[in-house]
């Protein structure tokens, strides 16, 4: 399925946008985290040879897992910050880059589930 | 050769183990004379490396792998840069269109039979070429087993 | 009727999951006598029986070369359970069946449990149970700890095996080796299973000397030729491969999930950046989660203490002593549990050995292995968690070295103190100061590691030889069990110490002048020993505050404020400040850490070493920093 390349392209675009947004917002360290995850997709384009399909699949699958983790992190940070309301603090505010990340995260999660069912042999 | 020198992807058969503090442990997990191991991959800095023993993946430091004497099995798929002179069949080419095109022109394509000469040059159906180490490490081959009529394996 | 069951097997076969499925919450953790290896036991009822299950340490062989193996072997040898269930991973059964064959030689009552059968099935592996039973000659159960399949049959077969034991098969090692075995049997003390002992001696069991009669000890063990040593495991593995060939079928090779994950996570270029990012997320997360909870508890305790007030002796004891004592313990709890939760996820998912794989080369220069990297990393959260997590290190020498090296890792409790000092002495250079202190922390740890290694290991290296198990989606129940077991241990050991120390400090500050801190015993003591610290530029207030730091480092902040009557009165010059930060970095592990070190190393010698070594190095370094500082400023 050449759809693997399509997904890889889509995720690359989404993640580059997220990365740039975080940089603009000044969250340097987190943007580096996003960068390292996004590199997973970019390096996927470097896979050649007869086994390239399987390796690209690996890049897309793992990269998606990583983005699911990253967006889960942001989501949980927000949820847990709601606790601090009890002591008079303020909950965390979701910025634009956070929102884009969450959207990327949802798309990643869909990919993970889809690819697992369809393409990867279970050794789970 | 020592297990530490076996190329990534090679299937090897263990010949002997140097006796050391870890020998009982190595033997217990199945690294024994006559057993086949596969070199799976290496860590970013080349050390340690992953090996497949039966169905388990075990990581060993190079210093530990050095204690194990092995012989490469002919069915291994290894990079030309790590191969000894001999007859090979091209199995994999890791590179984009331009690289593949360039190799095609000199006769290196999937399934082609080539010879690796002692001066690292490659002899193909089209002639003898100096391919260069970097490119050789992206061409994966397997040993050609010649079947001669009347000879048993 | 009680049946004791021992769960034996390789690491990573799902033994603990199986154990959890069998006994549920009815489990408790203790120590194997004399060693710091965890002994996990539990019980479950089945028909009219009570199954008392012991989860033995995961090992590869009963020819003991490590403490884990020795503990397991001794248990099976000297106090064998009624039934031994050897848990084997259906996806990689060979090494497990090897262990099964070794268990036969001990004369144990054995059943074979092939776990993860659901995964095997999904990946196309077929196991023929009756064929396995025929060739292994013991009851066989196919189970899945994940889905619960086979659990009832497992209990049935345990009971069945208890009622009627089967004679195990005996392996013939060939004439030459059998001759050697007979020879060595002559030298084995009469009270042991001679054949087993002889075989272990030949295989190179490190602790086998105890089996031998005194007369024979000397040259016997060394003179055994290598071919004979090798023939024993080799013969076993030949048998194993035959059994597998006759009883299982597998079809190959699409990309497995583990291969896909490893392709990226141990990738030459992106493996390490991904690792660093995941660590950043994990650590940030544990502290973000624990912060509000800690804040909530501190708020609650403060309110409580204020309500009680501190005019009289009793109320002061209650509010300042006991409540703040409990408060200090509880302040640790969220971060300890959070750290163990994070560690539990990394271990359950199978990522932890990959981390060790990625950083092993780096750790080599510290004379440690990649395995201890994560353990040390936890120290940036809390040193106690490092000491306790060190249990996961199977090599005893590595474990002790890691524990002794941990105090120089700058835990999070030191951060409020650094913040205070930095804002007083060099407010414009916060970032540089923090960077410097963390760089120093890492350098000192690396340096200490070499020194401790010379002492504990005499300069030798710890070998790696580590299995990389399949990845699996972390099962929350297992992670919670893991987290709870370790966290509880902390509460018991360190919690009591912190509590007692808090009260003690309260006593020393309250007397003799009823709450006037400047004239308390602590202040007196501080003034007394201040001259020792004069070359470092420390005032008596600083010295006294440092004493408080023994309980918990963050207490230094409130202590300093109290001694100066208020935080705004504190002023420290840059040279002293730098020396102070250096001193605080390592002067003594907090009491909780000391207690943990004492209990995990089981040795007063090492504990004293940890304390005085830290003290000595910190004093020297601070002296240098102060002297140099004075020259520059």
Tab-separated table of C-alpha atoms in Angstrom, chain A residues 29-30 32-34 36-37 39-41 43-44 46-47 54-63 65-66 69-70 72-73 76-77 80-81 83-84 86-87 92 116 119-124, chain C residues 91 119 122-124 146 250-265 267 269-270 273-274 276-278 280-282 284-285 288-289 292-293 295-296 299 470-473:
chain	number	residue	atom	x	y	z
A	29	UNK	CA	12.820	22.802	24.616
A	30	UNK	CA	9.436	21.390	23.764
A	32	UNK	CA	13.137	20.323	20.145
A	33	UNK	CA	11.156	17.365	21.470
A	34	UNK	CA	8.713	17.788	18.602
A	36	UNK	CA	13.146	14.790	17.280
A	37	UNK	CA	9.797	13.059	16.780
A	39	UNK	CA	12.720	13.518	12.311
A	40	UNK	CA	11.329	9.992	12.526
A	41	UNK	CA	9.094	10.762	9.562
A	43	UNK	CA	14.245	9.799	8.037
A	44	UNK	CA	11.577	7.481	6.753
A	46	UNK	CA	15.624	7.843	3.426
A	47	UNK	CA	14.685	4.170	3.383
A	54	UNK	CA	8.449	-2.358	5.682
A	55	UNK	CA	10.924	0.144	7.063
A	56	UNK	CA	8.841	3.122	6.043
A	57	UNK	CA	5.930	1.449	7.737
A	58	UNK	CA	8.036	1.214	10.872
A	59	UNK	CA	8.846	4.928	10.733
A	60	UNK	CA	5.216	5.918	10.302
A	61	UNK	CA	4.026	3.560	13.018
A	62	UNK	CA	6.592	4.602	15.594
A	63	UNK	CA	6.452	8.279	14.703
A	65	UNK	CA	3.096	6.501	18.575
A	66	UNK	CA	5.521	9.237	19.607
A	69	UNK	CA	2.550	10.315	23.524
A	70	UNK	CA	3.458	13.976	23.057
A	72	UNK	CA	-1.179	12.889	25.561
A	73	UNK	CA	1.426	14.679	27.642
A	76	UNK	CA	-2.680	15.417	30.840
A	77	UNK	CA	-0.736	18.522	31.823
A	80	UNK	CA	-3.862	17.887	36.085
A	81	UNK	CA	-3.447	21.629	36.253
A	83	UNK	CA	-6.302	20.455	40.425
A	84	UNK	CA	-4.393	23.572	41.278
A	86	UNK	CA	-8.332	24.146	44.620
A	87	UNK	CA	-5.478	26.131	46.059
A	92	UNK	CA	-2.821	25.733	32.262
A	116	UNK	CA	-1.444	-2.201	13.720
A	119	UNK	CA	-0.003	-4.106	8.317
A	120	UNK	CA	2.033	-5.313	11.240
A	121	UNK	CA	2.377	-8.920	12.203
A	122	UNK	CA	1.491	-9.422	15.811
A	123	UNK	CA	4.235	-10.231	18.193
A	124	UNK	CA	2.825	-7.798	20.635
C	91	UNK	CA	7.559	-16.990	21.521
C	119	UNK	CA	0.748	-13.871	21.148
C	122	UNK	CA	-1.402	-14.518	16.566
C	123	UNK	CA	2.049	-14.678	15.090
C	124	UNK	CA	1.411	-18.072	13.570
C	146	UNK	CA	-2.745	-11.379	29.448
C	250	UNK	CA	5.976	-21.463	12.893
C	251	UNK	CA	5.627	-19.438	9.765
C	252	UNK	CA	7.855	-16.505	9.007
C	253	UNK	CA	8.424	-13.212	8.691
C	254	UNK	CA	6.378	-10.117	8.269
C	255	UNK	CA	7.632	-7.132	10.222
C	256	UNK	CA	6.885	-7.606	13.889
C	257	UNK	CA	5.918	-4.756	16.171
C	258	UNK	CA	9.128	-5.178	18.127
C	259	UNK	CA	11.248	-5.008	14.997
C	260	UNK	CA	9.416	-1.898	13.837
C	261	UNK	CA	9.854	-0.176	17.172
C	262	UNK	CA	13.496	-1.120	17.464
C	263	UNK	CA	14.215	0.024	13.933
C	264	UNK	CA	13.354	3.559	14.997
C	265	UNK	CA	14.062	3.598	18.721
C	267	UNK	CA	18.155	4.034	15.011
C	269	UNK	CA	20.804	8.866	14.210
C	270	UNK	CA	17.426	9.389	15.780
C	273	UNK	CA	17.286	12.244	20.345
C	274	UNK	CA	14.055	10.289	20.762
C	276	UNK	CA	16.232	12.309	25.350
C	277	UNK	CA	12.840	13.675	24.374
C	278	UNK	CA	10.957	10.816	25.996
C	280	UNK	CA	12.228	14.969	29.206
C	281	UNK	CA	8.505	14.259	28.838
C	282	UNK	CA	8.554	11.522	31.466
C	284	UNK	CA	8.413	16.732	33.435
C	285	UNK	CA	5.216	14.798	33.641
C	288	UNK	CA	3.869	18.344	36.961
C	289	UNK	CA	1.552	15.717	38.320
C	292	UNK	CA	-0.311	20.157	42.626
C	293	UNK	CA	-0.729	17.176	44.917
C	295	UNK	CA	0.973	21.760	47.068
C	296	UNK	CA	-2.410	20.596	48.231
C	299	UNK	CA	-1.491	23.760	52.213
C	470	UNK	CA	9.591	-7.969	23.121
C	471	UNK	CA	7.838	-4.670	23.493
C	472	UNK	CA	4.418	-4.881	25.079
C	473	UNK	CA	1.718	-2.398	25.876
